[in-house]
Tab-separated table of C-alpha atoms and ligand atoms in Angstrom:
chain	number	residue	atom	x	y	z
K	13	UNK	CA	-26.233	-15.212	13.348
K	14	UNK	CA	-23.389	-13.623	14.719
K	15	UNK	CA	-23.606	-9.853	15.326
K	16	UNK	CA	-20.234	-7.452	15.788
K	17	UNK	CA	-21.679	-5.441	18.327
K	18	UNK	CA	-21.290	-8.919	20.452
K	19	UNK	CA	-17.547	-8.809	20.070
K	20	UNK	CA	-15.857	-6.850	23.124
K	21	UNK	CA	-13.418	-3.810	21.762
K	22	UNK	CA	-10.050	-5.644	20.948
K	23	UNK	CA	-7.222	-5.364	23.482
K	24	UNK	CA	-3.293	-5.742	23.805
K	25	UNK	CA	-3.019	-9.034	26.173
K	26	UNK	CA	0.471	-9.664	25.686
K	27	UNK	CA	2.712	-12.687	23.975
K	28	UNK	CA	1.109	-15.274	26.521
K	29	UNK	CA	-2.378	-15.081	25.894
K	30	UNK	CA	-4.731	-17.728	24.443
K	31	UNK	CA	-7.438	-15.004	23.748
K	32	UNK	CA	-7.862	-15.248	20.218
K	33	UNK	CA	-9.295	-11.853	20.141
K	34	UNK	CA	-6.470	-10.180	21.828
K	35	UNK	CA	-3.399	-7.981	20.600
K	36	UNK	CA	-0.052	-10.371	21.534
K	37	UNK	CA	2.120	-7.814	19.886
K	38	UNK	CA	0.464	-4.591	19.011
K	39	UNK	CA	0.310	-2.408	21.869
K	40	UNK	CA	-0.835	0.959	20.645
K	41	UNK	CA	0.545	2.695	23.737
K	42	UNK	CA	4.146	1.656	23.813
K	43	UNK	CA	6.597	3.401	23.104
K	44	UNK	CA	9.245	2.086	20.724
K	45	UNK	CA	12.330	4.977	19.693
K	46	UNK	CA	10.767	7.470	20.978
K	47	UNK	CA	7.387	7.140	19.103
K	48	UNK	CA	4.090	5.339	20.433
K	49	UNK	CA	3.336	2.247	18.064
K	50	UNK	CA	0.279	3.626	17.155
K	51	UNK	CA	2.106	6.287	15.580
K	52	UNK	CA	4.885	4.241	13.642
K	53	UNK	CA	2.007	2.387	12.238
K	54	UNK	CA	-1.456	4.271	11.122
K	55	UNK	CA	-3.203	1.172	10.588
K	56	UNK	CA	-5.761	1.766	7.588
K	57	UNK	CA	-9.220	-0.523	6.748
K	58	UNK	CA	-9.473	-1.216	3.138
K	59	UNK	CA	-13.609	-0.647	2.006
K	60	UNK	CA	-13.356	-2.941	-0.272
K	61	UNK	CA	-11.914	-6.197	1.260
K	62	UNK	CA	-13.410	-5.538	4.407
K	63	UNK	CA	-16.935	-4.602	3.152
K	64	UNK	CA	-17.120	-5.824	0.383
K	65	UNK	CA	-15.203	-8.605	-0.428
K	66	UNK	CA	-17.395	-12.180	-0.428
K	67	UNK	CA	-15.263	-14.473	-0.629
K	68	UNK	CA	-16.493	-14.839	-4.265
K	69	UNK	CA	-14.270	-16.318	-6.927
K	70	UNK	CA	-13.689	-17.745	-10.687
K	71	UNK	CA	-15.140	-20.736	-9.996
K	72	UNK	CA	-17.749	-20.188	-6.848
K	73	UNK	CA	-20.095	-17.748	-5.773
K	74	UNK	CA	-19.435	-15.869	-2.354
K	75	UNK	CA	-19.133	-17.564	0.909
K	76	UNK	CA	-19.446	-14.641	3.165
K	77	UNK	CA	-22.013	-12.888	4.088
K	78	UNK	CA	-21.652	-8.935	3.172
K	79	UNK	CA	-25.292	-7.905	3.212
K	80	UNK	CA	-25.446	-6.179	6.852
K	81	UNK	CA	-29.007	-7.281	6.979
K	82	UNK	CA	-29.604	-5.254	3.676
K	83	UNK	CA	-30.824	-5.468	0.342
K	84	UNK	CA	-27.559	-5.035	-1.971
K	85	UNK	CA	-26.926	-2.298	-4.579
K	86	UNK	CA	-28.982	0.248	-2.625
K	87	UNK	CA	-28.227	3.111	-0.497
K	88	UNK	CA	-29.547	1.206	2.753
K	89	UNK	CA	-26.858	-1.603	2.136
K	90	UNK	CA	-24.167	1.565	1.565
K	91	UNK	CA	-25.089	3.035	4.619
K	92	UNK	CA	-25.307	-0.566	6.761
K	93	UNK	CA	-21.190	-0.673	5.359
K	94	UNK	CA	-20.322	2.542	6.901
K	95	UNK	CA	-22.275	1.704	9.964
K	96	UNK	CA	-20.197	-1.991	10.587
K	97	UNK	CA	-17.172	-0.574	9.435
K	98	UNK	CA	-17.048	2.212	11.975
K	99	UNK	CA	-17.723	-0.221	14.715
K	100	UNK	CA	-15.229	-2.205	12.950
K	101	UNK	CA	-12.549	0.076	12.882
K	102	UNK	CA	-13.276	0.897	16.368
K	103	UNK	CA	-13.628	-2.433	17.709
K	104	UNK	CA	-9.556	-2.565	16.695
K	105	UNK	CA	-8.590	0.939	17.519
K	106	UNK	CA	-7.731	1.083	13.545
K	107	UNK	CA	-7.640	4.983	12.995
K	108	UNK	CA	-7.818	4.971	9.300
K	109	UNK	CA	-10.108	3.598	6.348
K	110	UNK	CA	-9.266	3.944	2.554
K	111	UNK	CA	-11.893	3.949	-0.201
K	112	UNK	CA	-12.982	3.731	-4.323
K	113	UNK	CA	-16.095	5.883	-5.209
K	114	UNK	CA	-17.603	2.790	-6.177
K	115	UNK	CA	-16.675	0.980	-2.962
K	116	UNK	CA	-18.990	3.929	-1.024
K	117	UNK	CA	-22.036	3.406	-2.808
K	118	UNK	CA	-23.718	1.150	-6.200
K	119	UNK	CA	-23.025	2.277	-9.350
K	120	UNK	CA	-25.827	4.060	-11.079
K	121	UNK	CA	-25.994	3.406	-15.071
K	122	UNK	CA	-25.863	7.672	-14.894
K	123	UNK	CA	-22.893	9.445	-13.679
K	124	UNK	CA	-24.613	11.929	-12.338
K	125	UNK	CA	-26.908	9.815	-9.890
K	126	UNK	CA	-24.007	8.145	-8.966
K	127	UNK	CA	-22.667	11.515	-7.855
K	128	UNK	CA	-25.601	12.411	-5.801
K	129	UNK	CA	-25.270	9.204	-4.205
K	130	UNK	CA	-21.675	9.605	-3.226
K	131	UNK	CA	-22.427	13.736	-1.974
K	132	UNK	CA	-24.884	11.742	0.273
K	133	UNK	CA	-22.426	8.742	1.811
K	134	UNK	CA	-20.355	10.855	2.361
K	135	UNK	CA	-22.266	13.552	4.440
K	136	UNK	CA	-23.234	10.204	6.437
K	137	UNK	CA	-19.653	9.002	6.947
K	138	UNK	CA	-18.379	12.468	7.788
K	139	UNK	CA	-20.733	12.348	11.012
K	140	UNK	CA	-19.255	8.731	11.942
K	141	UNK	CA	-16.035	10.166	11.444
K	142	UNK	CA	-16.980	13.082	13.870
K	143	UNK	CA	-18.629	10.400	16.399
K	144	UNK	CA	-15.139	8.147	16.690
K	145	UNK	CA	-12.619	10.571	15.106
K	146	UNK	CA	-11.387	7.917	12.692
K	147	UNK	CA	-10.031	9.678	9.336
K	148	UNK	CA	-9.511	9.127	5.844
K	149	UNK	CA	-6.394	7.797	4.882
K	150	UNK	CA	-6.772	7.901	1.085
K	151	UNK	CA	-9.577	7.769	-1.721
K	152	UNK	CA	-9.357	6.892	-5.390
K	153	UNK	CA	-11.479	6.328	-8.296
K	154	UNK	CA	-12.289	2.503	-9.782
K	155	UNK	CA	-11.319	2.751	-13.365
K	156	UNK	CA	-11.229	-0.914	-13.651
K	157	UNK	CA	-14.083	-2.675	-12.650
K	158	UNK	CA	-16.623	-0.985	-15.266
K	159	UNK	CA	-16.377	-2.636	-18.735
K	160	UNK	CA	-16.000	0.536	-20.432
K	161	UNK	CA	-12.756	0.749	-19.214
K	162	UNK	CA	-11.544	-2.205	-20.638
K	163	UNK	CA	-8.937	-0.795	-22.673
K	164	UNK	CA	-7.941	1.296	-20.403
K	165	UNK	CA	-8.639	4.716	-18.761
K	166	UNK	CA	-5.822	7.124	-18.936
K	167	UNK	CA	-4.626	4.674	-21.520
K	168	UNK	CA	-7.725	3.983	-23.201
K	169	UNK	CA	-8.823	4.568	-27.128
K	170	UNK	CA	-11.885	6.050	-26.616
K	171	UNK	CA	-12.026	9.970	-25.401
K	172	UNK	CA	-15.304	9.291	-24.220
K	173	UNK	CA	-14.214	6.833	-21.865
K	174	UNK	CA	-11.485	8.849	-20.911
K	175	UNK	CA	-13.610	11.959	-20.210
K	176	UNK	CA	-15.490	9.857	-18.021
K	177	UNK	CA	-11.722	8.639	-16.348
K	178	UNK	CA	-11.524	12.219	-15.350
K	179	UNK	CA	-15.278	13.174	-14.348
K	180	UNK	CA	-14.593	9.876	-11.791
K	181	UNK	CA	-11.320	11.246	-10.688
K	182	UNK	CA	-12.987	14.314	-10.179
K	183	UNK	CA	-15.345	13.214	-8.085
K	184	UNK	CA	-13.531	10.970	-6.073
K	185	UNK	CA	-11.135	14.233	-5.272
K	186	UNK	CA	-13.559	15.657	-4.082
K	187	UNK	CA	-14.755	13.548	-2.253
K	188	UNK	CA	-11.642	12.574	-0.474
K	189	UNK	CA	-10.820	16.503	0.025
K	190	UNK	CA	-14.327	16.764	1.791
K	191	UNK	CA	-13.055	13.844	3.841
K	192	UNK	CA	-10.039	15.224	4.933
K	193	UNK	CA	-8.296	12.467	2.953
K	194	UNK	CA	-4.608	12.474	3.210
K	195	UNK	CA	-3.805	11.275	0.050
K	196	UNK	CA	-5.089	10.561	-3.298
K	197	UNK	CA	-4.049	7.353	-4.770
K	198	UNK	CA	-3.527	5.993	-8.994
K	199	UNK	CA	-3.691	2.342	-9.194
K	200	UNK	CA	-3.674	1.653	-12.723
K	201	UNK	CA	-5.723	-1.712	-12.942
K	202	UNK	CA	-6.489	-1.293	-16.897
K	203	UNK	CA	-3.067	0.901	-17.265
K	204	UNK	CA	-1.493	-1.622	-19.409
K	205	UNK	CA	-1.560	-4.039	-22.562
K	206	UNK	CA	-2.204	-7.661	-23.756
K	207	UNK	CA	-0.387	-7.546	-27.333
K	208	UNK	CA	1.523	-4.393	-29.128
K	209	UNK	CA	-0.457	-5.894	-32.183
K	210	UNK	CA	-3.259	-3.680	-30.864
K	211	UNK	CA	-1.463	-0.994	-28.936
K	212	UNK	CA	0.356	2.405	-29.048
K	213	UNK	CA	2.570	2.369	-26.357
K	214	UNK	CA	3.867	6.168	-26.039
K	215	UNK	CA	0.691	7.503	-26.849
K	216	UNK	CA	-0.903	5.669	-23.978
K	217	UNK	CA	2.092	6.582	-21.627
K	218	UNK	CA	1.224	10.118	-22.821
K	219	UNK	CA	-2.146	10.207	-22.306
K	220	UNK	CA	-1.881	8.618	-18.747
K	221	UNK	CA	0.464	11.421	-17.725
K	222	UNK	CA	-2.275	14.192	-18.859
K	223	UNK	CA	-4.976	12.762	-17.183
K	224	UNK	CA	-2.922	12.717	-14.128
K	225	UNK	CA	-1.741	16.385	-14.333
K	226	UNK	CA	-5.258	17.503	-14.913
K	227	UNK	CA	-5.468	15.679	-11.598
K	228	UNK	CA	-3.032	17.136	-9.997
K	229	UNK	CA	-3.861	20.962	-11.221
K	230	UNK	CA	-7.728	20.406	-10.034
K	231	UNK	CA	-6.821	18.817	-7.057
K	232	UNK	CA	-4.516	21.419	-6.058
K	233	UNK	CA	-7.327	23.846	-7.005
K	234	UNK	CA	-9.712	22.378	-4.490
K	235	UNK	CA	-7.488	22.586	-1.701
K	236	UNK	CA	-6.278	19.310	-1.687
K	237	UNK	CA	-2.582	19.577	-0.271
K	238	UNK	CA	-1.864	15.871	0.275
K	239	UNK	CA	0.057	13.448	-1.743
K	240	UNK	CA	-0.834	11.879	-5.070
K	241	UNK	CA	0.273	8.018	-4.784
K	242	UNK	CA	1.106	5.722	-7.838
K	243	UNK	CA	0.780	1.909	-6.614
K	244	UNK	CA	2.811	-0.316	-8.751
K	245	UNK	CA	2.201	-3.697	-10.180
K	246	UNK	CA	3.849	-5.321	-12.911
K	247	UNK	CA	0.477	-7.945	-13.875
K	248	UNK	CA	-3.103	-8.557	-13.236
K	249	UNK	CA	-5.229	-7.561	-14.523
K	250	UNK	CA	-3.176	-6.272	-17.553
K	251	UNK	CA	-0.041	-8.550	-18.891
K	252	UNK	CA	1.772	-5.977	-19.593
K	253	UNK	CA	0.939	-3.368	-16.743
K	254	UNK	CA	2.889	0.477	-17.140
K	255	UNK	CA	3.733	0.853	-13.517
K	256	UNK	CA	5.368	-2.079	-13.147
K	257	UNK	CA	7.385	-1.525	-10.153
K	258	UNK	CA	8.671	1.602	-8.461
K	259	UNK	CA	11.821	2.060	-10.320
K	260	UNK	CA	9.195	2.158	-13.652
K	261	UNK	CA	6.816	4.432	-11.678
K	262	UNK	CA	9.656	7.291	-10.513
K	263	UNK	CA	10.966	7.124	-14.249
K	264	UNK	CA	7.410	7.415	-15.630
K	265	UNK	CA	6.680	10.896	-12.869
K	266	UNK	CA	10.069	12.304	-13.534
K	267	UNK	CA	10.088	11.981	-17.175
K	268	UNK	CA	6.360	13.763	-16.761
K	269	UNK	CA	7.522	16.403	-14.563
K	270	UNK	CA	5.088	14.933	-12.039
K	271	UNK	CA	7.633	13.713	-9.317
K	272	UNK	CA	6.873	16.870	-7.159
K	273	UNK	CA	3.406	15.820	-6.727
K	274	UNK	CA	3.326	12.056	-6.362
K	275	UNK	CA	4.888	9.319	-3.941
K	276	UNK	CA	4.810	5.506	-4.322
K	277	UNK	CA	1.841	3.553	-2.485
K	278	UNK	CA	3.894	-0.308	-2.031
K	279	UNK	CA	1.767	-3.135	-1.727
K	280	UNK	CA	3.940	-6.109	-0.476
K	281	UNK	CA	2.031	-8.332	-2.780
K	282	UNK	CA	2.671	-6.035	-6.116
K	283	UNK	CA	6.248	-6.462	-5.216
K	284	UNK	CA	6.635	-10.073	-5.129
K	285	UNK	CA	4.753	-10.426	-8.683
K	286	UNK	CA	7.573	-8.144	-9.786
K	287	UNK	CA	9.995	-10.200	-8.580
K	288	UNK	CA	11.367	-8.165	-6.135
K	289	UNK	CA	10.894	-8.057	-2.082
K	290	UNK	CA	8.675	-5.970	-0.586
K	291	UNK	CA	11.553	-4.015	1.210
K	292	UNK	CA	13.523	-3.687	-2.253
K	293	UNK	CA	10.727	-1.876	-3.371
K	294	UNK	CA	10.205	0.134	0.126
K	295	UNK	CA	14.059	1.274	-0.424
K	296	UNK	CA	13.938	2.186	-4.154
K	297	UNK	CA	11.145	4.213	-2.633
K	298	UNK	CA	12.594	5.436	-0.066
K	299	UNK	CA	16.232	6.787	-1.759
K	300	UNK	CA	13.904	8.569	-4.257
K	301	UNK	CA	12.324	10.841	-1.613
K	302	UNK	CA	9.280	9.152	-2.780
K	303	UNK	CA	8.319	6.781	0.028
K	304	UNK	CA	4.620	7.642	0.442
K	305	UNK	CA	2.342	4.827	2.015
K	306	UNK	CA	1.568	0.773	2.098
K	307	UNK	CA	-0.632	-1.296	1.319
K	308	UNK	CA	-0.421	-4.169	3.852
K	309	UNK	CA	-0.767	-7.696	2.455
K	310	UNK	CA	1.138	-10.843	1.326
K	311	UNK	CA	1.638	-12.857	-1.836
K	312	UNK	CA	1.935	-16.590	-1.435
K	313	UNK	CA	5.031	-17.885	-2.894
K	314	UNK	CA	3.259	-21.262	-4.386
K	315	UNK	CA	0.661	-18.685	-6.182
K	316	UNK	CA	1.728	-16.100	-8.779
K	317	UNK	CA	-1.086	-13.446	-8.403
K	318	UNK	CA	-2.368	-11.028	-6.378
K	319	UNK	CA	-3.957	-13.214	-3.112
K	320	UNK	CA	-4.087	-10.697	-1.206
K	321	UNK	CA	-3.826	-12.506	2.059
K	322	UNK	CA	-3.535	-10.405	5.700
K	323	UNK	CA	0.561	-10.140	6.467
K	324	UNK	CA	1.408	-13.316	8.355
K	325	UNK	CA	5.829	-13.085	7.315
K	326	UNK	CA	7.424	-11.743	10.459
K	327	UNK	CA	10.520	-11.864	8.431
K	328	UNK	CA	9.108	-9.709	5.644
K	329	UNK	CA	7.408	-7.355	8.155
K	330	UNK	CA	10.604	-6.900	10.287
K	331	UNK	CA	12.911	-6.260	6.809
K	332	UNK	CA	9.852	-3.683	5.752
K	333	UNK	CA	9.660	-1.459	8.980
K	334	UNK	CA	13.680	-1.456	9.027
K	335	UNK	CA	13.197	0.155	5.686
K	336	UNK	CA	10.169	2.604	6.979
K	337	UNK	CA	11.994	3.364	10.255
K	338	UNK	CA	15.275	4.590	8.587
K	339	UNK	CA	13.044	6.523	5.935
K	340	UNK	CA	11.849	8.140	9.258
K	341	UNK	CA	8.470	7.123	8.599
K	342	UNK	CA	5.441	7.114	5.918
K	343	UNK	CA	3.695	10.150	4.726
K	344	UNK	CA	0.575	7.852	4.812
K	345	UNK	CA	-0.196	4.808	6.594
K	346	UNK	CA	-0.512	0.894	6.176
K	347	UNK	CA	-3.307	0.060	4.546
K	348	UNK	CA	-4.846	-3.970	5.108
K	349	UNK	CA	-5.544	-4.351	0.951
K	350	UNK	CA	-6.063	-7.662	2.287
K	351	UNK	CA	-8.824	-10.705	2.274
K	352	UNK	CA	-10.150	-13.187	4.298
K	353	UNK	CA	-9.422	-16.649	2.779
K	354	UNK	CA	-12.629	-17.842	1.067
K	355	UNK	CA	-13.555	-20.747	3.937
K	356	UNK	CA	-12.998	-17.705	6.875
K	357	UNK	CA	-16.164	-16.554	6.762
K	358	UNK	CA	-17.482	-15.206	9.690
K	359	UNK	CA	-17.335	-11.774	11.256
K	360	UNK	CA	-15.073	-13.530	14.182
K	361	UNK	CA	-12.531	-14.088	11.012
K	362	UNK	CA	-12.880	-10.583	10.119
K	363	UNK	CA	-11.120	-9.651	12.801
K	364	UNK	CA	-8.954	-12.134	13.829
K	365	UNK	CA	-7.488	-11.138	10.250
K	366	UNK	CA	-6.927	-7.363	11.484
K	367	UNK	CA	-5.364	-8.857	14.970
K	368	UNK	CA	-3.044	-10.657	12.479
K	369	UNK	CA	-1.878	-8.087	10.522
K	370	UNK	CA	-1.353	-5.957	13.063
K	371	UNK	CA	0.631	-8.144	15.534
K	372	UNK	CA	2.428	-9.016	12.175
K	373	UNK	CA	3.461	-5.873	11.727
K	374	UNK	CA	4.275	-4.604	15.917
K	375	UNK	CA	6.084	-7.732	15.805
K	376	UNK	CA	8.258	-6.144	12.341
K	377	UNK	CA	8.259	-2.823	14.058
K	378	UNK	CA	9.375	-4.077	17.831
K	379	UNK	CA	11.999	-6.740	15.632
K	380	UNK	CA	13.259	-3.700	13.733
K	381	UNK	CA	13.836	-1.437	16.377
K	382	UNK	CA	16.108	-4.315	18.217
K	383	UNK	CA	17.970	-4.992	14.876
K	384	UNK	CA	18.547	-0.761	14.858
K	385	UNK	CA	19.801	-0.590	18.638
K	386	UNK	CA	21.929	-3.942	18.065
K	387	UNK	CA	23.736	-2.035	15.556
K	388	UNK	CA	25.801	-4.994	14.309
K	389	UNK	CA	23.942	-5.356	10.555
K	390	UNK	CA	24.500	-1.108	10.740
K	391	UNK	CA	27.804	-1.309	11.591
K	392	UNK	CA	28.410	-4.041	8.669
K	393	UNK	CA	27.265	-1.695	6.014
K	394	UNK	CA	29.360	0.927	7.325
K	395	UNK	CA	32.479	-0.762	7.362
K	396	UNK	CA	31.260	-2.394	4.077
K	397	UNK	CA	32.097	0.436	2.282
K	398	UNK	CA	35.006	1.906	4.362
K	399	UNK	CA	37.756	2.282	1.828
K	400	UNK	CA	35.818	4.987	-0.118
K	401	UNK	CA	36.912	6.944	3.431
K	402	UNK	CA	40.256	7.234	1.824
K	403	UNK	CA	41.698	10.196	0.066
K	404	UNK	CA	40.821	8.366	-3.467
K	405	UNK	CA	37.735	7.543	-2.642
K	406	UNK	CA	36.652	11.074	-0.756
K	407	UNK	CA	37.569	11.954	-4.640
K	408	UNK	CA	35.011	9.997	-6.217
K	409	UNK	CA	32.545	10.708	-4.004
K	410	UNK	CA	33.155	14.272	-4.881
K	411	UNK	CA	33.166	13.732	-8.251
K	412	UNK	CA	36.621	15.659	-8.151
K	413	UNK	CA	38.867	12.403	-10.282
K	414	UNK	CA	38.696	10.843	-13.930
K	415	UNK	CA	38.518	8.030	-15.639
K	416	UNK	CA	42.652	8.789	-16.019
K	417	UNK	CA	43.589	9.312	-12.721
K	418	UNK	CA	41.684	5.809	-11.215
K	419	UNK	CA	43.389	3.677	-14.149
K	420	UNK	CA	46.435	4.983	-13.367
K	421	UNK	CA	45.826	3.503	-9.252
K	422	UNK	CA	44.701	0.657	-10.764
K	423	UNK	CA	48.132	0.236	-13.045
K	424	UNK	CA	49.838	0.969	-9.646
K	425	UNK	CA	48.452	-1.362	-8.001
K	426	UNK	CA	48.524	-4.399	-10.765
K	427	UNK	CA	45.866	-6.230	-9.228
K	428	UNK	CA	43.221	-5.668	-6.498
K	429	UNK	CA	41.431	-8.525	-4.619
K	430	UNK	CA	40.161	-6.622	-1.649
K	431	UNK	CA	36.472	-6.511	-1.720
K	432	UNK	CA	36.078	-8.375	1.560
K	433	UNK	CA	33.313	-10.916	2.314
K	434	UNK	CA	29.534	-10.064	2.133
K	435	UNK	CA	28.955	-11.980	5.315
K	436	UNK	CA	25.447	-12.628	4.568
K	437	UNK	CA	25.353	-16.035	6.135
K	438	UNK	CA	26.283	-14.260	9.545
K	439	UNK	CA	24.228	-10.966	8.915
K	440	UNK	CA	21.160	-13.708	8.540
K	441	UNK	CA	22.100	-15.416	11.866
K	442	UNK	CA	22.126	-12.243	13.687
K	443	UNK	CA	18.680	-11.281	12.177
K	444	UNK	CA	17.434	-14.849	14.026
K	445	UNK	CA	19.277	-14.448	17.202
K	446	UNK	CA	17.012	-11.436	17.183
K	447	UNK	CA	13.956	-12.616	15.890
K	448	UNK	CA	14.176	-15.677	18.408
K	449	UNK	CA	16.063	-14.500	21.452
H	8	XLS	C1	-5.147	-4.098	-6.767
H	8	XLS	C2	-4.808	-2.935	-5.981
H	8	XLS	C3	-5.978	-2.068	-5.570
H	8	XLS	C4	-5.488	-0.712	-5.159
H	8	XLS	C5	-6.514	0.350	-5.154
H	8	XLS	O1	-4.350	-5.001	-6.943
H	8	XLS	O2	-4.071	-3.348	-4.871
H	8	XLS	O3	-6.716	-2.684	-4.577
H	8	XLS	O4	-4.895	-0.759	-3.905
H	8	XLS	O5	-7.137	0.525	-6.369
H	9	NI	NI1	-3.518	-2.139	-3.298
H	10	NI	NI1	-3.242	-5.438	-5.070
């Protein structure tokens, strides 16, 4: 049986090593614009994948061994997680872990035991967190595991269920306020519908926003002066799920008067079931003010849902820290929401996953810092949009002409066939010659 504490702490080796427990890209130290790497990227441990996560699916019982030597469902087996994931996180030099209440500890049939079991992980993990000075990067609640929340939470029928929505928020606030938590995030798994047949749309929408101001207000209350996150996904569970992407999501907070509050939590995966990239939804973000933190994972383009796999796309990486770079950085971190495949099952995986991910994204960060200083794809965009430099266009930028004044140009001119070329063959060749050089 292989033990972690026989797995030496996890070190940059460089490009050219065959260690397969070695950093080849990240190199916590190094500086890259004027910021360490550890810095540009606060790598975050997901509870949940990492300690939980069997390798269990629809059709097969897990294939991993989560037990830590422990009975499951008791508070032995809850404390045996925060033990391993400690050394875990330490093992990697990963500064960060994100959590669900339910993640900490075993559900109790009554709230209230559940409660006292969560006051008591997390007086345990608050003296790990002393020990190794690893910190909380956010906390939420699990409103969509539980059966009673299967037609919703915020957006459910029942105000029962929904009074328990909020005692769980609740308590996961305070929990990740006694933490130190950074941020608090929404991910609405049950948020959503199957058929309007059965569903009222705006009063769902409605009652989603109240729950989440009563958040906000208590949260604020209890000292909590971090960022409320929505994480977007269009599907999965739900068909139909409300915060489809984050276009939908910064429409849903303004329209609520909740924009002040909240930021966008991206998970690459989430964006690809929307259809998008995960840098188109890193920029819609970003232009919003509303760029918040990540959840660090990958889709597979052969499988529509949400796999979940460890970032592997150096592409995708290097497109997504170009975005988090020029937004000057995230207000949170980048969180692994990510999985072992099913068949890696052994602690060894466990962390040759991490070591992925994070070379994945050193590589993205050191890639996008050479595509910045090459400043050819920069100066593109510039002179993309040059002609708006002219007196005309210094006009409509300041809103200062009409709807008159531009058709009469345009009858001036007769015609106008100047748009230039897009280039995007070229711009792509450039991104290689720096990816590969
Ligand atoms: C599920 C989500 C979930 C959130 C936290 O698809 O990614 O794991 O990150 O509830
Ligand atoms: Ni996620
Ligand atoms: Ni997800």
């Amino acid at each position: 049986m292989e033990h972690l504490k026989d797995f030496k702490k996890v070190k940059f080796e460089g490009k050219d090593s065959k260690n397969p427990l070695s950093f080849k890209f990240y190199d916590s130290e190094k500086i890259i614009l004027g910021k360490k790497m550890k810095e540009h990227l606060p790598f975050a441990m997901s509870w949940w994948h990492t300690l939980g996560a069997n390798g269990a699916d629809m059709f097969g019982r897990g294939t991993i061994d989560k037990s830590f030597g422990e009975a499951p469902a008791t508070m032995e087996h809850a404390k045996a997680k925060v033990d391993f994931g400690f050394e875990f996180m330490s093992k990697l030099g990963i500064e960060y872990f994100c959590f669900h209440d339910v993640d900490l500890v075993p559900e109790s049939d009554d709230i209230n035991i559940t409660n006292q079991r969560l006051d008591e992980i997390s007086d345990y993990i608050l003296v790990k967190m002393k020990e190794t000075g690893i910190k909380c990067l956010w906390g939420t609640a699990n409103m969509f595991s539980n059966p009673r929340f299967m037609n919703g939470a915020g957006s459910t029928n029942s105000v029962n269920v929904y009074a328990f929505a909020a005692a769980q928020i609740k308590k996961a606030l305070d929990i990740t306020v006694k933490l130190g938590g950074k941020g608090y995030v929404f991910w609405g798994g049950r948020e959503g519908y199957e058929t309007l047949l059965n569903t009222d749309v705006k009063f769902e929408l409605d009652n989603i926003a109240r729950l989440m101001k009563m958040a906000v207000t208590y949260g604020r209350k209890i000292g909590f002066k971090g960022d409320f996150y929505i994480e977007p996904k269009p599907k999965e569970p739900m068909k139909h799920q409300y915060d489809y992407d984050a276009a939908t999501a910064i429409g849903f907070l303004r329209q609520y008067g909740l924009d002040k509050d909240f930021k966008m939590n991206i998970e690459a995966n989430h964006a690809t079931l929307a259809g998008h990239t995960f840098e188109h939804e890193l920029r819609i973000s970003a232009i919003n003010g509303m760029l918040g933190s990540i959840d660090a994972n990958e889709g597979d383009p052969n499988l529509g849902w949400d796999v979940d796999r460890f970032p592997v796309d150096v592409y995708s990486a290097t497109y997504a820290m170009l975005e988090v770079i020029k937004a000057g950085g995230l207000t949170g971190g980048f969180n692994f929401d990510a999985k072992n495949r099913r068949p890696s099952n052994t602690i060894e995986d466990m962390l040759q996953a991490y070591i992925l991910g994070m070379d994945t994204f050193a590589l993205g960060l050191i890639k996008a810092a050479e595509i910045i200083e090459d400043g050819r794809i920069d100066a593109f965009i510039k002179d993309k949009y040059s002609s708006f430099n002219s007196e005309l266009g210094q006009k409509i930028l300041n809103n200062s002409t009409s709807l008159e004044e531009l058709a009469e140009h345009a009858y001036k001119l007769k015609d106008a066939n100047d748009p230039g070329s897009g280039r995007q063959e070229y711009l792509e060749s450039v991104v290689n010659q720096i990816l590969f050089k």
